[in-house]
Every structure is written in C-alpha cells, then in structure tokens.
C-alpha cells in the first residue's frame, strides 16, 4: 500500500487545530448594512425579491438602525427614494431631501452609528439614469457639478462618509474638491471604483425604484468581461483622492478584488449585491441549501479574496450568526 509522506489532513483533525491555522476570520466589524428610506410615517414596505429588507420611512428607519447598531454592525449605507422624481433628480441635491433628513434624524438619535450615503442620481431622476441626460446619454461633466452639490448636502446633514456609485469620470476628484471647498476636509470618500453593468442589480432596482426608463447603464458601468480596465479605474480613483475603493458586484468578481488588493494599499470594499443575496435566499427557501452556512461561506470568500469591508444585505443575520 502506498503511504504518503505529506499529510495536510493533520492540521484539519479537530476544531482546535482548525481554528489555530484559520487564515481568514470574518467579523461583524467587516460589515456594512444597506438600507432604503422613503417618505411618509409608519411605512415598512417589504421588498419582495429581498426577504427581510424594507423600504422604511424615517421613523421606522431609526428603529431598525438601532437594531443594527445593537447587533454590533458598525455602519450602514443609505439609499433614498424621493416622493417625486424629475429630470435632474432635484431631491438628491436638496438639504430637505429624503436622505438628508434621514441622515440628520439618525445622527441626532444615534451619533455613534457610522452613516455612509450612496451618492448617485438614479433613484431621483424620472428617467432612472445616474445623472443629467444630454443627447440621449448621461452627460459626464454636468453630472460632476451635480455630484458636488449632492455631497455637500449629505455632509451638512451629518454623513460620516460619502460613496459615489455613478461611474462618472472624475467623480472622486470633483467630490473631494466640493467637500474641501466647503470645509468638509475630514469626510472620506468610498468610491465605487470598479462597478460593472451587472444583471445582479435586478432586485435592488425594485428596492430603490431606480430601473432606467430607456436603455441601460452600459455607457458608464463596466463590461463584465474586463479586468485590466477595473485596475485602471481603481488607479484613477486612488490618484483622485479616494479613501476606500470598492469592487461591485463581489461574487463574480473575486478575481478583481484580489487584483485590486495587489495594486493599492487603500482599504478595499466589496459590494455583495442584491442579486447575490436573493439567489441565496431563494435557494434557502426551497430548502436546497443551508442558508447560514452558504451566506457565511460567501462573506468569508469575499474577505479571503482581499476585501476589508463588505456591504451586504446579510449584515444583520451574519452578526447574529457570528455572535451566536
Ligand atoms: C446606483 C446603485 C446601484 C446599486 C447600488 N448603487 C444600482 C445600479 O447601478 O443600478 C446596486 C446594489 C445592489 O444591487 O445591491 N445608485
């Protein structure tokens, strides 16, 4: 009988040795929970394709944020759905906009909750695109001015960090300049640096009511086939002054996360997006998989690939599973 000389199984024998040689430890500190805020009072609209997630009015959002905070999740990222949308997404740049009021309400009641705002226009425009339309497409440089106005209102409301997601060229530099010119030198920018034109955003567009009314986002979001272009996007954002760079989606793009880690020493965030969440939820509902096991495996894999921070709709559940 052949007997091997090398036996890696020795270090897998029991949980004691396994935990000693474990390379990646997922903790609640790694997680950021995305939340959706709407106008009204007492509103809690379930998002069908994302069980356990809701569109919440500010009063109920506060309650939910308290729960998130009590679970030890350090941060939330906030998406706003305004009552009225228009061509320029005016609610997004108003001090009285839905997100601005929500941020203020959260910070007033829970100053210790770290609040990140998504900076984009697709939830606020009637056409559903991520900026101002000119000649049938999103006009980059007009949108940069609008982004500058948007972040200032977020900062004035008390946001701790801003996260531009529109994939406009020069957005990080434009936002840094707007923040600095208005005295917000200490607010960091987490840039959605490599954001792909992905089918995995489907459920989010129901949640945020942000589906484009014509065409798609391929003229600004990246082609899923490209990797070197992602590295170029990341280099540009680092150069423009980003504090954290993000790869999105996460699961089909673990190679991008890993390569991003190799080219920058900035923290890397990865967005475990809505479609990735919904697929696990759906399979779990059919009893085809063990939900907690699969969800934690996915989050651990994203961290193993190189993510320092993970935006995930599983943040609350994961906190419970990790603490329990
Ligand atoms: C754009 C934005 C999107 C997501 C986050 N920010 C959607 C899009 O580009 O259409 C998707 C997040 C998810 O799918 O969970 N503001």
CSV table of C-alpha atoms and ligand atoms in Angstrom, one decimal:
chain,number,residue,atom,x,y,z
A,1,UNK,CA,0.0,0.0,0.0
A,2,UNK,CA,1.3,3.5,-0.9
A,3,UNK,CA,1.6,5.7,2.1
A,4,UNK,CA,2.0,9.5,1.5
A,5,UNK,CA,4.8,11.4,3.2
A,6,UNK,CA,2.9,14.7,3.2
A,7,UNK,CA,-0.4,14.7,5.1
A,8,UNK,CA,-2.2,18.1,5.2
A,9,UNK,CA,-5.1,16.4,7.0
A,10,UNK,CA,-3.1,16.5,10.2
A,11,UNK,CA,-4.0,20.2,10.5
A,12,UNK,CA,-7.7,19.5,9.9
A,13,UNK,CA,-8.1,16.9,12.6
A,14,UNK,CA,-10.3,18.8,15.0
A,15,UNK,CA,-11.7,22.3,15.6
A,16,UNK,CA,-8.9,23.2,17.9
A,17,UNK,CA,-6.2,22.9,15.3
A,18,UNK,CA,-8.5,24.2,12.6
A,19,UNK,CA,-9.1,27.4,14.4
A,20,UNK,CA,-5.4,27.8,15.0
A,21,UNK,CA,-4.5,27.6,11.3
A,22,UNK,CA,-7.5,29.5,10.0
A,23,UNK,CA,-6.4,32.3,7.7
A,24,UNK,CA,-9.5,34.4,7.3
A,25,UNK,CA,-11.7,35.5,10.2
A,26,UNK,CA,-15.0,37.2,9.3
A,27,UNK,CA,-16.2,39.6,12.0
A,28,UNK,CA,-19.1,41.9,12.4
A,29,UNK,CA,-16.6,44.8,12.1
A,30,UNK,CA,-16.2,44.0,8.4
A,31,UNK,CA,-19.9,44.6,7.6
A,32,UNK,CA,-21.9,47.5,6.2
A,33,UNK,CA,-25.7,47.2,6.0
A,34,UNK,CA,-27.5,48.8,3.1
A,35,UNK,CA,-30.9,50.5,3.9
A,36,UNK,CA,-33.7,52.1,1.9
A,37,UNK,CA,-35.5,55.2,3.2
A,38,UNK,CA,-38.9,56.5,1.8
A,39,UNK,CA,-41.2,59.4,2.6
A,40,UNK,CA,-44.1,59.0,5.0
A,41,UNK,CA,-44.8,57.8,8.5
A,42,UNK,CA,-45.1,54.2,9.7
A,43,UNK,CA,-44.1,52.9,6.2
A,44,UNK,CA,-42.5,49.5,6.1
A,45,UNK,CA,-42.8,48.1,2.5
A,46,UNK,CA,-41.3,44.7,2.1
A,47,UNK,CA,-39.0,44.3,-0.9
A,48,UNK,CA,-40.3,41.1,-2.5
A,49,UNK,CA,-37.1,39.8,-4.0
A,50,UNK,CA,-35.1,40.6,-0.9
A,51,UNK,CA,-36.8,39.0,2.1
A,52,UNK,CA,-36.1,40.8,5.4
A,53,UNK,CA,-35.3,44.1,3.7
A,54,UNK,CA,-37.8,47.0,3.6
A,55,UNK,CA,-38.3,50.5,2.3
A,56,UNK,CA,-38.7,52.4,5.6
A,57,UNK,CA,-40.0,55.8,6.5
A,58,UNK,CA,-37.6,57.8,8.7
A,59,UNK,CA,-39.5,57.0,12.0
A,60,UNK,CA,-39.2,53.2,11.4
A,61,UNK,CA,-35.7,53.5,9.9
A,62,UNK,CA,-34.5,54.9,13.2
A,63,UNK,CA,-35.8,51.8,15.0
A,64,UNK,CA,-34.2,49.5,12.5
A,65,UNK,CA,-30.9,51.4,12.7
A,66,UNK,CA,-31.0,50.9,16.5
A,67,UNK,CA,-31.3,47.2,16.0
A,68,UNK,CA,-28.4,47.2,13.5
A,69,UNK,CA,-26.3,49.2,16.0
A,70,UNK,CA,-27.2,46.8,18.9
A,71,UNK,CA,-26.1,43.9,16.8
A,72,UNK,CA,-22.6,45.5,16.6
A,73,UNK,CA,-22.7,46.3,12.8
A,74,UNK,CA,-20.6,49.4,12.7
A,75,UNK,CA,-22.0,51.1,9.6
A,76,UNK,CA,-25.0,51.5,7.3
A,77,UNK,CA,-25.1,52.8,3.7
A,78,UNK,CA,-28.3,54.7,3.0
A,79,UNK,CA,-30.3,54.9,-0.3
A,80,UNK,CA,-33.1,57.4,-0.6
A,81,UNK,CA,-36.3,57.1,-2.6
A,82,UNK,CA,-37.9,60.5,-3.0
A,83,UNK,CA,-41.6,61.2,-3.4
A,84,UNK,CA,-41.2,63.0,-6.7
A,85,UNK,CA,-38.6,62.4,-9.4
A,86,UNK,CA,-37.6,64.8,-12.1
A,87,UNK,CA,-35.1,65.1,-14.9
A,88,UNK,CA,-32.3,66.4,-12.7
A,89,UNK,CA,-33.1,64.4,-9.6
A,90,UNK,CA,-33.6,67.6,-7.6
A,91,UNK,CA,-34.4,65.8,-4.3
A,92,UNK,CA,-30.8,64.5,-4.3
A,93,UNK,CA,-29.3,67.9,-4.1
A,94,UNK,CA,-31.8,69.4,-1.6
A,95,UNK,CA,-30.9,69.9,2.1
A,96,UNK,CA,-34.5,68.9,2.6
A,97,UNK,CA,-34.3,65.7,0.6
A,98,UNK,CA,-35.2,62.3,1.9
A,99,UNK,CA,-31.7,61.1,2.5
A,100,UNK,CA,-30.5,64.4,4.0
A,101,UNK,CA,-33.4,64.3,6.6
A,102,UNK,CA,-32.8,60.6,7.3
A,103,UNK,CA,-29.1,61.1,8.0
A,104,UNK,CA,-29.9,64.0,10.3
A,105,UNK,CA,-32.5,62.0,12.2
A,106,UNK,CA,-30.1,59.1,12.6
A,107,UNK,CA,-27.2,61.2,13.8
A,108,UNK,CA,-29.5,63.1,16.2
A,109,UNK,CA,-30.6,59.9,17.9
A,110,UNK,CA,-27.5,57.7,17.4
A,111,UNK,CA,-24.4,59.8,17.0
A,112,UNK,CA,-22.3,56.7,17.2
A,113,UNK,CA,-23.8,55.0,14.2
A,114,UNK,CA,-21.5,55.4,11.3
A,115,UNK,CA,-23.6,56.6,8.3
A,116,UNK,CA,-22.5,56.3,4.7
A,117,UNK,CA,-24.5,57.8,1.9
A,118,UNK,CA,-24.8,56.5,-1.6
A,119,UNK,CA,-24.1,59.4,-4.0
A,120,UNK,CA,-25.9,58.9,-7.2
A,121,UNK,CA,-28.9,60.1,-9.1
A,122,UNK,CA,-30.7,57.0,-10.5
A,123,UNK,CA,-33.1,56.8,-7.6
A,124,UNK,CA,-34.0,60.5,-8.0
A,125,UNK,CA,-34.4,61.0,-11.8
A,126,UNK,CA,-37.6,60.3,-13.7
A,127,UNK,CA,-35.5,58.6,-16.4
A,128,UNK,CA,-33.7,56.4,-13.9
A,129,UNK,CA,-30.2,57.2,-15.1
A,130,UNK,CA,-27.3,58.2,-12.9
A,131,UNK,CA,-27.0,61.8,-13.9
A,132,UNK,CA,-28.2,64.5,-16.3
A,133,UNK,CA,-29.2,63.4,-19.8
A,134,UNK,CA,-27.9,65.3,-22.8
A,135,UNK,CA,-28.2,63.9,-26.4
A,136,UNK,CA,-29.7,60.7,-25.1
A,137,UNK,CA,-26.8,59.8,-22.7
A,138,UNK,CA,-25.6,60.8,-19.2
A,139,UNK,CA,-23.6,64.0,-19.6
A,140,UNK,CA,-20.5,63.4,-17.5
A,141,UNK,CA,-19.3,66.9,-16.6
A,142,UNK,CA,-22.8,68.3,-15.9
A,143,UNK,CA,-23.3,65.4,-13.6
A,144,UNK,CA,-20.0,66.1,-11.8
A,145,UNK,CA,-21.3,69.5,-10.8
A,146,UNK,CA,-24.5,67.9,-9.5
A,147,UNK,CA,-22.5,65.4,-7.5
A,148,UNK,CA,-20.6,68.2,-5.9
A,149,UNK,CA,-23.9,69.8,-4.8
A,150,UNK,CA,-25.2,66.4,-3.6
A,151,UNK,CA,-22.3,65.6,-1.3
A,152,UNK,CA,-22.3,69.0,0.3
A,153,UNK,CA,-25.9,68.4,1.4
A,154,UNK,CA,-25.0,65.0,2.7
A,155,UNK,CA,-22.1,66.4,4.6
A,156,UNK,CA,-24.2,69.2,6.1
A,157,UNK,CA,-26.8,66.6,7.2
A,158,UNK,CA,-24.1,64.9,9.2
A,159,UNK,CA,-23.0,62.0,6.9
A,160,UNK,CA,-19.8,60.3,8.1
A,161,UNK,CA,-18.7,59.1,4.6
A,162,UNK,CA,-19.9,59.5,1.0
A,163,UNK,CA,-19.9,56.7,-1.6
A,164,UNK,CA,-20.3,57.8,-5.2
A,165,UNK,CA,-21.7,55.0,-7.3
A,166,UNK,CA,-22.4,56.6,-10.7
A,167,UNK,CA,-19.2,55.7,-12.5
A,168,UNK,CA,-18.7,59.2,-13.9
A,169,UNK,CA,-15.2,60.1,-15.0
A,170,UNK,CA,-13.5,62.4,-12.5
A,171,UNK,CA,-16.2,61.9,-9.8
A,172,UNK,CA,-13.8,61.4,-6.9
A,173,UNK,CA,-11.8,64.5,-7.7
A,174,UNK,CA,-14.9,66.6,-8.2
A,175,UNK,CA,-16.4,65.4,-4.9
A,176,UNK,CA,-13.1,65.8,-3.0
A,177,UNK,CA,-12.9,69.4,-4.2
A,178,UNK,CA,-16.5,70.2,-3.4
A,179,UNK,CA,-16.1,68.7,0.2
A,180,UNK,CA,-12.8,70.5,0.8
A,181,UNK,CA,-14.0,73.9,-0.5
A,182,UNK,CA,-16.9,73.7,1.9
A,183,UNK,CA,-14.8,72.8,4.9
A,184,UNK,CA,-15.6,69.0,5.0
A,185,UNK,CA,-11.9,68.0,4.8
A,186,UNK,CA,-12.4,65.1,7.1
A,187,UNK,CA,-15.2,63.3,5.3
A,188,UNK,CA,-13.8,60.2,3.5
A,189,UNK,CA,-14.8,59.1,0.0
A,190,UNK,CA,-15.5,55.4,-0.6
A,191,UNK,CA,-15.6,55.2,-4.4
A,192,UNK,CA,-17.4,52.5,-6.3
A,193,UNK,CA,-14.3,52.4,-8.5
A,194,UNK,CA,-14.9,49.2,-10.4
A,195,UNK,CA,-18.6,48.9,-10.8
A,196,UNK,CA,-19.9,46.6,-13.5
A,197,UNK,CA,-23.0,46.7,-15.7
A,198,UNK,CA,-24.4,43.7,-13.9
A,199,UNK,CA,-27.5,41.6,-14.0
A,200,UNK,CA,-27.1,41.1,-10.3
A,201,UNK,CA,-28.6,44.5,-9.5
A,202,UNK,CA,-32.1,43.4,-10.5
A,203,UNK,CA,-33.6,43.2,-7.0
A,204,UNK,CA,-32.0,46.4,-5.9
A,205,UNK,CA,-33.8,48.3,-8.8
A,206,UNK,CA,-37.1,47.1,-7.3
A,207,UNK,CA,-36.0,48.2,-3.9
A,208,UNK,CA,-34.7,51.6,-5.0
A,209,UNK,CA,-37.2,52.1,-7.8
A,210,UNK,CA,-34.2,53.0,-9.9
A,211,UNK,CA,-34.5,51.0,-13.1
A,212,UNK,CA,-33.5,53.0,-16.2
A,213,UNK,CA,-36.6,54.0,-18.2
A,214,UNK,CA,-34.7,53.8,-21.5
A,215,UNK,CA,-31.6,51.9,-22.5
A,216,UNK,CA,-29.2,50.6,-19.9
A,217,UNK,CA,-26.1,51.6,-17.9
A,218,UNK,CA,-23.5,50.1,-20.2
A,219,UNK,CA,-22.3,53.6,-21.4
A,220,UNK,CA,-21.0,54.2,-17.9
A,221,UNK,CA,-20.8,51.0,-15.9
A,222,UNK,CA,-18.1,48.5,-16.8
A,223,UNK,CA,-18.2,45.5,-19.1
A,224,UNK,CA,-18.1,42.3,-17.0
A,225,UNK,CA,-15.6,40.9,-19.4
A,226,UNK,CA,-12.9,43.4,-18.4
A,227,UNK,CA,-10.3,43.1,-15.6
A,228,UNK,CA,-7.4,45.4,-16.6
A,229,UNK,CA,-9.9,48.2,-17.1
A,230,UNK,CA,-11.0,47.8,-13.5
A,231,UNK,CA,-7.4,48.2,-12.3
A,232,UNK,CA,-7.2,51.4,-14.4
A,233,UNK,CA,-10.4,52.7,-12.9
A,234,UNK,CA,-9.0,51.9,-9.4
A,235,UNK,CA,-5.7,53.6,-10.2
A,236,UNK,CA,-7.5,56.7,-11.3
A,237,UNK,CA,-9.7,56.9,-8.2
A,238,UNK,CA,-6.7,56.4,-5.9
A,239,UNK,CA,-5.0,59.2,-7.8
A,240,UNK,CA,-8.1,61.4,-7.4
A,241,UNK,CA,-8.0,61.0,-3.7
A,242,UNK,CA,-10.4,58.2,-2.8
A,243,UNK,CA,-10.0,56.8,0.7
A,244,UNK,CA,-11.5,53.4,0.1
A,245,UNK,CA,-12.1,51.8,-3.2
A,246,UNK,CA,-14.9,49.4,-4.0
A,247,UNK,CA,-15.4,46.5,-6.3
A,248,UNK,CA,-19.0,45.7,-7.2
A,249,UNK,CA,-20.6,43.1,-7.5
A,250,UNK,CA,-18.5,40.8,-5.3
A,251,UNK,CA,-19.1,37.2,-6.0
A,252,UNK,CA,-18.5,37.0,-9.7
A,253,UNK,CA,-15.6,39.5,-9.3
A,254,UNK,CA,-13.4,37.9,-6.7
A,255,UNK,CA,-10.5,38.0,-9.1
A,256,UNK,CA,-10.9,41.8,-9.4
A,257,UNK,CA,-10.9,42.1,-5.6
A,258,UNK,CA,-7.8,40.1,-5.3
A,259,UNK,CA,-6.0,42.0,-8.1
A,260,UNK,CA,-7.2,45.3,-6.6
A,261,UNK,CA,-5.5,44.3,-3.3
A,262,UNK,CA,-2.3,43.8,-5.1
A,263,UNK,CA,-2.2,47.3,-6.6
A,264,UNK,CA,-3.3,49.6,-3.7
A,265,UNK,CA,-2.7,49.8,0.0
A,266,UNK,CA,-6.0,51.6,0.5
A,267,UNK,CA,-8.8,49.6,2.1
A,268,UNK,CA,-10.9,47.6,-0.3
A,269,UNK,CA,-14.6,47.3,0.0
A,270,UNK,CA,-16.8,44.8,-1.9
A,271,UNK,CA,-20.5,45.0,-2.5
A,272,UNK,CA,-22.3,41.7,-2.1
A,273,UNK,CA,-25.1,42.9,-4.2
A,274,UNK,CA,-28.9,42.3,-4.2
A,275,UNK,CA,-28.9,39.5,-6.8
A,276,UNK,CA,-26.3,37.6,-4.9
A,277,UNK,CA,-28.4,37.9,-1.7
A,278,UNK,CA,-31.6,37.0,-3.4
A,279,UNK,CA,-30.2,33.8,-5.1
A,280,UNK,CA,-29.2,32.5,-1.7
A,281,UNK,CA,-32.5,33.5,-0.1
A,282,UNK,CA,-34.4,31.8,-2.9
A,283,UNK,CA,-32.4,28.5,-2.7
A,284,UNK,CA,-32.7,28.5,1.1
A,285,UNK,CA,-36.5,29.0,0.9
A,286,UNK,CA,-36.6,25.9,-1.3
A,287,UNK,CA,-34.6,24.1,1.3
A,288,UNK,CA,-31.9,23.4,-1.3
A,289,UNK,CA,-29.1,24.9,0.8
A,290,UNK,CA,-28.2,25.7,4.4
A,291,UNK,CA,-28.7,29.5,4.4
A,292,UNK,CA,-26.4,30.4,7.3
A,293,UNK,CA,-23.6,28.1,6.1
A,294,UNK,CA,-23.7,29.4,2.5
A,295,UNK,CA,-24.1,33.1,3.4
A,296,UNK,CA,-21.1,32.9,5.8
A,297,UNK,CA,-19.1,31.0,3.3
A,298,UNK,CA,-19.8,33.7,0.7
A,299,UNK,CA,-18.9,36.5,3.0
A,300,UNK,CA,-15.7,34.7,4.1
A,301,UNK,CA,-14.7,34.1,0.5
A,302,UNK,CA,-15.1,37.8,-0.3
A,303,UNK,CA,-12.9,38.6,2.6
A,304,UNK,CA,-10.4,35.9,1.7
A,305,UNK,CA,-10.2,37.4,-1.8
A,306,UNK,CA,-9.0,40.7,-0.2
A,307,UNK,CA,-12.0,42.7,0.8
A,308,UNK,CA,-11.5,44.7,4.1
A,309,UNK,CA,-15.2,45.8,4.1
A,310,UNK,CA,-18.3,44.0,2.8
A,311,UNK,CA,-21.5,45.7,2.0
A,312,UNK,CA,-24.2,43.1,2.4
A,313,UNK,CA,-27.9,42.6,3.0
A,314,UNK,CA,-26.8,39.7,5.2
A,315,UNK,CA,-25.1,42.1,7.7
A,316,UNK,CA,-27.8,41.6,10.4
A,317,UNK,CA,-28.1,37.9,10.0
A,318,UNK,CA,-24.4,37.4,9.8
A,319,UNK,CA,-23.9,39.5,13.0
A,320,UNK,CA,-26.4,37.1,14.8
A,321,UNK,CA,-24.8,34.0,13.4
A,322,UNK,CA,-21.2,35.2,14.2
A,323,UNK,CA,-22.2,36.3,17.7
A,324,UNK,CA,-24.4,33.3,18.4
B,1,LIG,C1,-26.7,53.0,-8.0
B,1,LIG,C2,-26.6,51.8,-7.3
B,1,LIG,C3,-27.0,50.5,-7.7
B,1,LIG,C4,-26.6,49.6,-6.6
B,1,LIG,C5,-26.1,50.4,-5.7
B,1,LIG,N1,-26.0,51.7,-6.1
B,1,LIG,C6,-27.7,50.0,-8.8
B,1,LIG,C7,-27.4,50.3,-10.2
B,1,LIG,O1,-26.3,50.6,-10.6
B,1,LIG,O2,-28.3,50.1,-11.0
B,1,LIG,C8,-26.9,48.2,-6.7
B,1,LIG,C9,-26.8,47.5,-5.4
B,1,LIG,C10,-27.4,46.1,-5.3
B,1,LIG,O3,-27.7,45.5,-6.4
B,1,LIG,O4,-27.4,45.6,-4.2
B,1,LIG,N2,-27.1,54.1,-7.2
